[in-house]
mmCIF file of C-alpha atoms in Angstrom:
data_model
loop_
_atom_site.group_PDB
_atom_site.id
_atom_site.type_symbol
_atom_site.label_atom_id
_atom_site.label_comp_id
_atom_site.label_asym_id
_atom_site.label_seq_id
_atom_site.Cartn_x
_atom_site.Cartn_y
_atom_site.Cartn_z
ATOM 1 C CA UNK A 434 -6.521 2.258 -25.434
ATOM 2 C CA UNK A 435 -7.184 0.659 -22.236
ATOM 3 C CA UNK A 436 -10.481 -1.251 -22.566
ATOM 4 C CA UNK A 437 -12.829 -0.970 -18.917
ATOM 5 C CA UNK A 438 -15.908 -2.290 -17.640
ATOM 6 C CA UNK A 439 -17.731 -0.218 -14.955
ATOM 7 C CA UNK A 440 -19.813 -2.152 -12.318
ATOM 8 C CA UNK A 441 -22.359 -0.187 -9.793
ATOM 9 C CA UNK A 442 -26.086 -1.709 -8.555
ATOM 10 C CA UNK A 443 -27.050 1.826 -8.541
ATOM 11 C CA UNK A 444 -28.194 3.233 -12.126
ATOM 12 C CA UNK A 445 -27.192 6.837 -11.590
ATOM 13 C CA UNK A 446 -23.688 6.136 -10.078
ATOM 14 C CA UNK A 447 -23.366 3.588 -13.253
ATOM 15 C CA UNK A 448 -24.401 6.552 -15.621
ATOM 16 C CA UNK A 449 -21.521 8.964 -13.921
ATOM 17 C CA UNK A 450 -18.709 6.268 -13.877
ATOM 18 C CA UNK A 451 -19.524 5.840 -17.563
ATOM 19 C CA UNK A 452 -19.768 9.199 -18.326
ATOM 20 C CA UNK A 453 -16.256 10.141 -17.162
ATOM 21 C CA UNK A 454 -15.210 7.196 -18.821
ATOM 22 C CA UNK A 455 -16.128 8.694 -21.322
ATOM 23 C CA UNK A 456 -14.299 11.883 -20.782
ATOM 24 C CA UNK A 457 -10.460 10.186 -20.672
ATOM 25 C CA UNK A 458 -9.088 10.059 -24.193
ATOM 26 C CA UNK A 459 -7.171 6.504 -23.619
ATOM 27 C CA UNK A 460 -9.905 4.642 -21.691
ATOM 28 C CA UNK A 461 -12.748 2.695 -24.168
ATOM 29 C CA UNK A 462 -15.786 1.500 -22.252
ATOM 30 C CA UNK A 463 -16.235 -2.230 -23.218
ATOM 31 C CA UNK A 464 -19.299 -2.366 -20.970
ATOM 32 C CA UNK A 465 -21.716 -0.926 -18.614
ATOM 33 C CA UNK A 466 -22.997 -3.830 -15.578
ATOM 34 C CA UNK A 467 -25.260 -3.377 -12.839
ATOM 35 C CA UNK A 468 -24.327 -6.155 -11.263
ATOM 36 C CA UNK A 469 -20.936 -8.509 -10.341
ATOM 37 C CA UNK A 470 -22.781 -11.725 -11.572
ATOM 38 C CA UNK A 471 -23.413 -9.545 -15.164
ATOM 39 C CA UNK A 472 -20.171 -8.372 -15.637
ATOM 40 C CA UNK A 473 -18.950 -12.138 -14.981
ATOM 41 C CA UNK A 474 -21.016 -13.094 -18.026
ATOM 42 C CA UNK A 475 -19.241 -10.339 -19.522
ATOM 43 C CA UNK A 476 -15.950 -12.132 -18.731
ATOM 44 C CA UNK A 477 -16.347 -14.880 -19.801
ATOM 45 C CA UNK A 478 -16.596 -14.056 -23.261
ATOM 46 C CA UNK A 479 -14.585 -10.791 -23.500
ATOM 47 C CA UNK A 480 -11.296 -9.275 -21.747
ATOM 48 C CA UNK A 481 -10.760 -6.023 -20.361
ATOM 49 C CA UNK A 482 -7.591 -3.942 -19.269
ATOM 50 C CA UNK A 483 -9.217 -2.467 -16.171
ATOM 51 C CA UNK A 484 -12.839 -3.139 -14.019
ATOM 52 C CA UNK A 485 -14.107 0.330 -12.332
ATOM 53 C CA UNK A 486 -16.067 -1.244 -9.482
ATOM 54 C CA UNK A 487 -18.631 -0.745 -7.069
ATOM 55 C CA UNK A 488 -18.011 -3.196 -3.666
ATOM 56 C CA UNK A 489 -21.317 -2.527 -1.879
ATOM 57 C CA UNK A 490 -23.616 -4.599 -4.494
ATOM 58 C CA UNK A 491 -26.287 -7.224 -3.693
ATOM 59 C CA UNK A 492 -25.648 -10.834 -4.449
ATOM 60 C CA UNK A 493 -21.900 -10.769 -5.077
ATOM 61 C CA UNK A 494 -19.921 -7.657 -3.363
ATOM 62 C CA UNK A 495 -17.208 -6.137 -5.744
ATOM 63 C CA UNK A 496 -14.288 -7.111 -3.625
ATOM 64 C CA UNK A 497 -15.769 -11.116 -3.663
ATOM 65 C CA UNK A 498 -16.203 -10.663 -7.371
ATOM 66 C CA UNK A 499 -12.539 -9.256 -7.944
ATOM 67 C CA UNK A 500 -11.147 -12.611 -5.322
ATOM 68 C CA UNK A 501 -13.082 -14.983 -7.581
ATOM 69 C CA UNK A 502 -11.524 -13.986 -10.967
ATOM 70 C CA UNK A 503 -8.555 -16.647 -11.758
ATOM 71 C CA UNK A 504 -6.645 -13.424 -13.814
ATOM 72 C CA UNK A 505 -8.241 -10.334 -12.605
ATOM 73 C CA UNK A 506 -6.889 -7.136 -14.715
ATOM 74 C CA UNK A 507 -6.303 -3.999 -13.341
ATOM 75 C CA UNK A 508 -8.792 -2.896 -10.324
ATOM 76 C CA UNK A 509 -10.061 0.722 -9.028
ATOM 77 C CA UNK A 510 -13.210 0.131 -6.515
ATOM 78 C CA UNK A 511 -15.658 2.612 -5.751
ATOM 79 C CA UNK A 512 -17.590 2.456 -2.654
ATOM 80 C CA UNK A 513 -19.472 4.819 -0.414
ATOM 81 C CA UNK A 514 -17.803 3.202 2.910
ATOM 82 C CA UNK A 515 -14.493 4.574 3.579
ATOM 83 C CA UNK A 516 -13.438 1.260 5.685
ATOM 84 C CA UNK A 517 -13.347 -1.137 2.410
ATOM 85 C CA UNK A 518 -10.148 0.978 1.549
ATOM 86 C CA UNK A 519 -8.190 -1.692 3.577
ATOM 87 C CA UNK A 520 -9.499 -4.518 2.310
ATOM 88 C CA UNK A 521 -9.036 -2.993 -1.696
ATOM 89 C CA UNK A 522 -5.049 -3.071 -0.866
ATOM 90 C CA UNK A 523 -5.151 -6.352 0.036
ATOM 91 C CA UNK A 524 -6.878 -7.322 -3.500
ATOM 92 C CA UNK A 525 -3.635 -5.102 -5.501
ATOM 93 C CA UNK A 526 -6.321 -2.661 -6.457
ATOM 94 C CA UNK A 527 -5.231 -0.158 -7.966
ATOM 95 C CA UNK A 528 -6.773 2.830 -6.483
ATOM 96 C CA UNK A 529 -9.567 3.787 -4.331
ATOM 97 C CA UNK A 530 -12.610 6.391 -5.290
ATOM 98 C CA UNK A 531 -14.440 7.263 -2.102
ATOM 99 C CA UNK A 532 -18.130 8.339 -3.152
ATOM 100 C CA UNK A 533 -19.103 10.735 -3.981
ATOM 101 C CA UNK A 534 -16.095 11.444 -6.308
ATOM 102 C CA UNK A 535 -15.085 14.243 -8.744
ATOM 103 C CA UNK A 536 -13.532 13.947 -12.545
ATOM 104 C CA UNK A 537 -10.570 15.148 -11.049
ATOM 105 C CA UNK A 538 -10.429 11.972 -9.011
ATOM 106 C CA UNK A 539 -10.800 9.709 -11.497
ATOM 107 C CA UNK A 540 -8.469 11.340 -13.903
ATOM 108 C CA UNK A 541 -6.126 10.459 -10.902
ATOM 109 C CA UNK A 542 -7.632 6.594 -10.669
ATOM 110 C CA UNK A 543 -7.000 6.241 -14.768
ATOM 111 C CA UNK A 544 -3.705 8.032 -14.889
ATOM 112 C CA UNK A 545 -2.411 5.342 -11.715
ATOM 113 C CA UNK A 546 -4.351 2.467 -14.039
ATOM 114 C CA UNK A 547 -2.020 3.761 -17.255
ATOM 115 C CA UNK A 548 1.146 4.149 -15.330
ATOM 116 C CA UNK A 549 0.716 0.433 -13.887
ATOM 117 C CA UNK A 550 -0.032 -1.152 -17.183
ATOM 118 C CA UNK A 551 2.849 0.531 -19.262
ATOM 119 C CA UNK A 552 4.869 -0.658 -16.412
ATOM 120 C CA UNK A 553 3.732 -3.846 -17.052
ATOM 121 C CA UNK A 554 4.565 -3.637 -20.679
ATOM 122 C CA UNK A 555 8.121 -2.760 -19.742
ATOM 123 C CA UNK A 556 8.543 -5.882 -18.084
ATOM 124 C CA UNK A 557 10.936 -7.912 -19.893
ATOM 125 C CA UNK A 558 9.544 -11.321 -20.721
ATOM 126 C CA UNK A 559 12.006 -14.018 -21.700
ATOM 127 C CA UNK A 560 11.375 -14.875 -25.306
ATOM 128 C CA UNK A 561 11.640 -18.574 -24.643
ATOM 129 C CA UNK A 562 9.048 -19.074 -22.284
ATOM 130 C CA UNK A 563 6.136 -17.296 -23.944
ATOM 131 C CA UNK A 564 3.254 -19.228 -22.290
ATOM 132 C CA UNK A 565 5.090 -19.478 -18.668
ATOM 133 C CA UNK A 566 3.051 -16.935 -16.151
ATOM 134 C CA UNK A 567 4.969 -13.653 -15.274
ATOM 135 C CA UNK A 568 6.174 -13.858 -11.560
ATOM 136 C CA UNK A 569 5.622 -10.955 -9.493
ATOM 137 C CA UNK A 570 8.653 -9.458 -9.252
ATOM 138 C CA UNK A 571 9.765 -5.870 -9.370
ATOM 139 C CA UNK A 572 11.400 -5.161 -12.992
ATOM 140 C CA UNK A 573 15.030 -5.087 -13.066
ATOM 141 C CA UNK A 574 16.307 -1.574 -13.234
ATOM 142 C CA UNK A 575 19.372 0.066 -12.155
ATOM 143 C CA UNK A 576 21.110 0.018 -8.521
ATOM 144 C CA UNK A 577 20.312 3.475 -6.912
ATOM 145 C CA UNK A 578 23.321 3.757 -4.633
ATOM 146 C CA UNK A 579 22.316 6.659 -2.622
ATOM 147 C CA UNK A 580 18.268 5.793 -2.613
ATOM 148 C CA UNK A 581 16.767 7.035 0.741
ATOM 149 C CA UNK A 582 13.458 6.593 -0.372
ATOM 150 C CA UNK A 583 10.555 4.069 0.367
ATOM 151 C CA UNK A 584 6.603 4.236 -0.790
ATOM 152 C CA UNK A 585 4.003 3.113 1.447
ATOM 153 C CA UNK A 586 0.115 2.741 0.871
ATOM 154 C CA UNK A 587 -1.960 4.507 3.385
ATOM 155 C CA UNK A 588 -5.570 4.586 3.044
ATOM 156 C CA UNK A 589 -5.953 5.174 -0.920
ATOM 157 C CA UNK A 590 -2.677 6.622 -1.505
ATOM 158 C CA UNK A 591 0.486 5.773 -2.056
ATOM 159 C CA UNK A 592 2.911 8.023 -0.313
ATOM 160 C CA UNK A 593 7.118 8.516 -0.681
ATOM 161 C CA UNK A 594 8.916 8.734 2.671
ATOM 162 C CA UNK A 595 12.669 9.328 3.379
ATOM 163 C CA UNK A 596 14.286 6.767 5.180
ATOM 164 C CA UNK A 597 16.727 9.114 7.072
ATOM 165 C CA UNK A 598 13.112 10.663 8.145
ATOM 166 C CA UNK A 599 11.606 7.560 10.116
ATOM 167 C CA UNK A 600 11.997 7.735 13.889
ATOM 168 C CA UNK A 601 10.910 4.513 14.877
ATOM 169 C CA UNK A 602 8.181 1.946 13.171
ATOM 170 C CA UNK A 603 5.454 0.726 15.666
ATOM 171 C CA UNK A 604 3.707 -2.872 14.882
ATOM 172 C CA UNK A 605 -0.222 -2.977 15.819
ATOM 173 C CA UNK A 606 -2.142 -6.298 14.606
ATOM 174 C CA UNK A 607 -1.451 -6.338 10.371
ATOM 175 C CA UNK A 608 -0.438 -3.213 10.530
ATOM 176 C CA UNK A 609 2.655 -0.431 10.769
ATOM 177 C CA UNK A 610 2.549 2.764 12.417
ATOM 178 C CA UNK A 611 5.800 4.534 10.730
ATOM 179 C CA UNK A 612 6.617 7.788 12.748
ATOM 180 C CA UNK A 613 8.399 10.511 10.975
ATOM 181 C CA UNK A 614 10.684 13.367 12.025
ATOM 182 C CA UNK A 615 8.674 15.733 9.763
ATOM 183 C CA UNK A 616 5.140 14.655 10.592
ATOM 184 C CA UNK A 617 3.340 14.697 13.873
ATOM 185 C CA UNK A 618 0.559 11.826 12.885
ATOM 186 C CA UNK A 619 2.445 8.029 11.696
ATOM 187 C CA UNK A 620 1.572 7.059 8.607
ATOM 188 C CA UNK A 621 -0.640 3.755 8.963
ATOM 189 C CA UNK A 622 0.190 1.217 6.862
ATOM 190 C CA UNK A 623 -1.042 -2.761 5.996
ATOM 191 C CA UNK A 624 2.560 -4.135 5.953
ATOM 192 C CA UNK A 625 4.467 -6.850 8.336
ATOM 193 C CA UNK A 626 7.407 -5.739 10.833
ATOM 194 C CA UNK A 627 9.663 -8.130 9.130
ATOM 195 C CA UNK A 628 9.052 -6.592 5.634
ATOM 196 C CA UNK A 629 10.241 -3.545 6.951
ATOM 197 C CA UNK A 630 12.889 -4.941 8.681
ATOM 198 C CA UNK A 631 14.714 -6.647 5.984
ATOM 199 C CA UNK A 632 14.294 -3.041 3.856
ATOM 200 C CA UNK A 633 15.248 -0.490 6.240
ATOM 201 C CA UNK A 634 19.679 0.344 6.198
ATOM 202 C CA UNK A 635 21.535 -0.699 8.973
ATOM 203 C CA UNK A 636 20.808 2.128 11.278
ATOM 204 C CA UNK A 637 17.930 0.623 11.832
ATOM 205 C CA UNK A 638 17.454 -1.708 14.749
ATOM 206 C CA UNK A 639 14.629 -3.903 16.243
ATOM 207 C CA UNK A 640 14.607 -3.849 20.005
ATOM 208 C CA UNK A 641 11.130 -5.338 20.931
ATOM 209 C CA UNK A 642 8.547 -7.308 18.618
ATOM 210 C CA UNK A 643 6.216 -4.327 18.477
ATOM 211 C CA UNK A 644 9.503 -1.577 17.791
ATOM 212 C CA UNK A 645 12.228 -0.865 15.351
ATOM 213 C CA UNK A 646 13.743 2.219 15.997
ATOM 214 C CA UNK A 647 16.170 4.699 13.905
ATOM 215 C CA UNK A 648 19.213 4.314 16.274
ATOM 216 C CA UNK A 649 20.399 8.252 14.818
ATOM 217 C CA UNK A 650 17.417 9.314 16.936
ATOM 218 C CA UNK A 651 17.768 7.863 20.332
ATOM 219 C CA UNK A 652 18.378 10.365 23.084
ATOM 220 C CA UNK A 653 18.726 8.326 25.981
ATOM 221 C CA UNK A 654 18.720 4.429 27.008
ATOM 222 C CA UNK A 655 17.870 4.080 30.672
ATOM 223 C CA UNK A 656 17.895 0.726 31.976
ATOM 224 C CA UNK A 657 15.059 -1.508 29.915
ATOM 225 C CA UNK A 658 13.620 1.388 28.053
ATOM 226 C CA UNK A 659 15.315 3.416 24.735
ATOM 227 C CA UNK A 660 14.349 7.580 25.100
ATOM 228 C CA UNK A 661 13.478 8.669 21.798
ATOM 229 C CA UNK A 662 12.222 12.354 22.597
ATOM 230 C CA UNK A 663 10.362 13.787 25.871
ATOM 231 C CA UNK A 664 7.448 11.451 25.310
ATOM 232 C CA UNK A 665 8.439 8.653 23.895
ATOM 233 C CA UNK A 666 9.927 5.528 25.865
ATOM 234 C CA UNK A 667 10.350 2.424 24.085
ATOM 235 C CA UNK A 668 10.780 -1.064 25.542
ATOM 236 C CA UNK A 669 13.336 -3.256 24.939
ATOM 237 C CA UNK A 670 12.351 -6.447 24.611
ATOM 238 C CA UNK A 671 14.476 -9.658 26.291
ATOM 239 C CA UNK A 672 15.246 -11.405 22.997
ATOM 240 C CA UNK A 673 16.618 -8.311 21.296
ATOM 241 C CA UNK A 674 18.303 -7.015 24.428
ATOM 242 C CA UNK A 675 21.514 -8.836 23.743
ATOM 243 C CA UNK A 676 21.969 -7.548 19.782
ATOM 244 C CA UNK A 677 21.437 -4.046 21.468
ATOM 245 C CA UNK A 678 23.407 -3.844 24.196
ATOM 246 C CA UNK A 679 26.151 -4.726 21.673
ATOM 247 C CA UNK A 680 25.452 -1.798 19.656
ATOM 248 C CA UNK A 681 26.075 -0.059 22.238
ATOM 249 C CA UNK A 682 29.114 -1.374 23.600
ATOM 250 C CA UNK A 683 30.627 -0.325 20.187
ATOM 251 C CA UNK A 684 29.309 3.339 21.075
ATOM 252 C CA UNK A 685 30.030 3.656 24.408
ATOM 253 C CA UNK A 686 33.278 5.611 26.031
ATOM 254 C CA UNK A 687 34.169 5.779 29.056
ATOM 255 C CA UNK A 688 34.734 3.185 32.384
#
């Protein structure tokens, strides 16, 4: 059983979020707050698996309450204001219920909250070091030699994209726009360009701070700009020019 609190200022959102606790066989309702600075109490003399929470709450917001906890378990936030979604994947939660939400949503939000704890329990921990913390690492599994996959959050989902699919990646502020062969909006997604540098195959190039394009798609280069379809041009910035131009030099034939 994974033990939850739910958390929501309003008495009648409360009374849903408890009610399709209710409803999910391996979920046990430890407590019912209407208020961050109750369920706090709560904490300090219990533990929970998982805190369904509302963010838009007077006195302490959800997401301030879920930064203050030293070891915070397992978070899904719920919220009536689409633009927290942002700020909840910054916090690890786990998933996202936009108000007003179905059952069918939450059976989504408690299935994600089981997956990531039994993952957790698959974790090997070294038997000699029972009291160390866990680092957070990804758990050691098998090489997949032929992988082309990667999965990005966007919004409150997390979403598999093929590698082989990814035109170019665009940086804007925290962000990643990742344009795909196969789709005509980019997924958006809170990530840095040198995360996805360092995971992205060797087809992959950055030619400008702001680009790093699939070099399979390019069409054209003319002069300081790489053509990657009819509308796209692409700079090429002066401290990646160099690396480039190598590339190709190693493609090129003729005088």
């Amino acid at each position: 059983m994974i033990r939850c609190i739910a958390i929501d200022d309003e008495p009648l959102a409360l009374q849903q979020l408890a009610a399709y606790i209710g409803k999910v066989p391996f979920l046990e309702l430890a407590a019912q707050c209407q208020s961050a600075l109750e369920a706090r109490k709560f904490l300090e003399q219990d533990t929970v698996d998982a805190i369904f929470c509302d963010i838009n709450m007077p006195d302490l917001n959800g997401m301030d309450f879920v930064k203050s906890l030293t070891v915070p378990p397992l978070i899904v936030f719920t919220t009536a204001y689409a633009e927290y979604a942002v700020e909840g994947f910054r916090v690890n939660a786990v998933d996202y219920l936009l108000k007003p939400f179905g059952m069918q949503d939450f059976q989504r939000a408690a299935l994600r909250l089981k997956d990531r704890l039994e993952a957790s329990a698959a974790t090997p921990v070294s038997p000699t070091t029972p009291t160390s913390p866990i680092p957070h690492t990804i758990p050691t599994s098998p090489t997949l030699q032929n992988d082309d996959t990667l999965f990005l959050k966007t919004e409150y989902r997390i979403v598999k994209v093929s590698i082989s699919d990814i035109r170019y990646v665009e940086a804007m502020s925290e962000y990643l726009k990742v344009h795909l062969e196969s789709e005509d909006k980019p997924i958006i997604t809170l990530l840095s360009m040198k995360k996805m540098e360092e995971r992205l195959p060797d087809y992959f190039m950055r030619i400008h701070r702001s680009y790093i394009i699939n070099l399979t798609k390019i069409q054209e280069v003319n002069k300081n700009r790489v053509i990657m379809d009819s509308d796209t041009y692409l700079p090429i910035g002066d401290m990646y020019r160099e690396v480039f131009q190598t590339y190709l030099d190693t493609k090129f034939l003729g005088k």
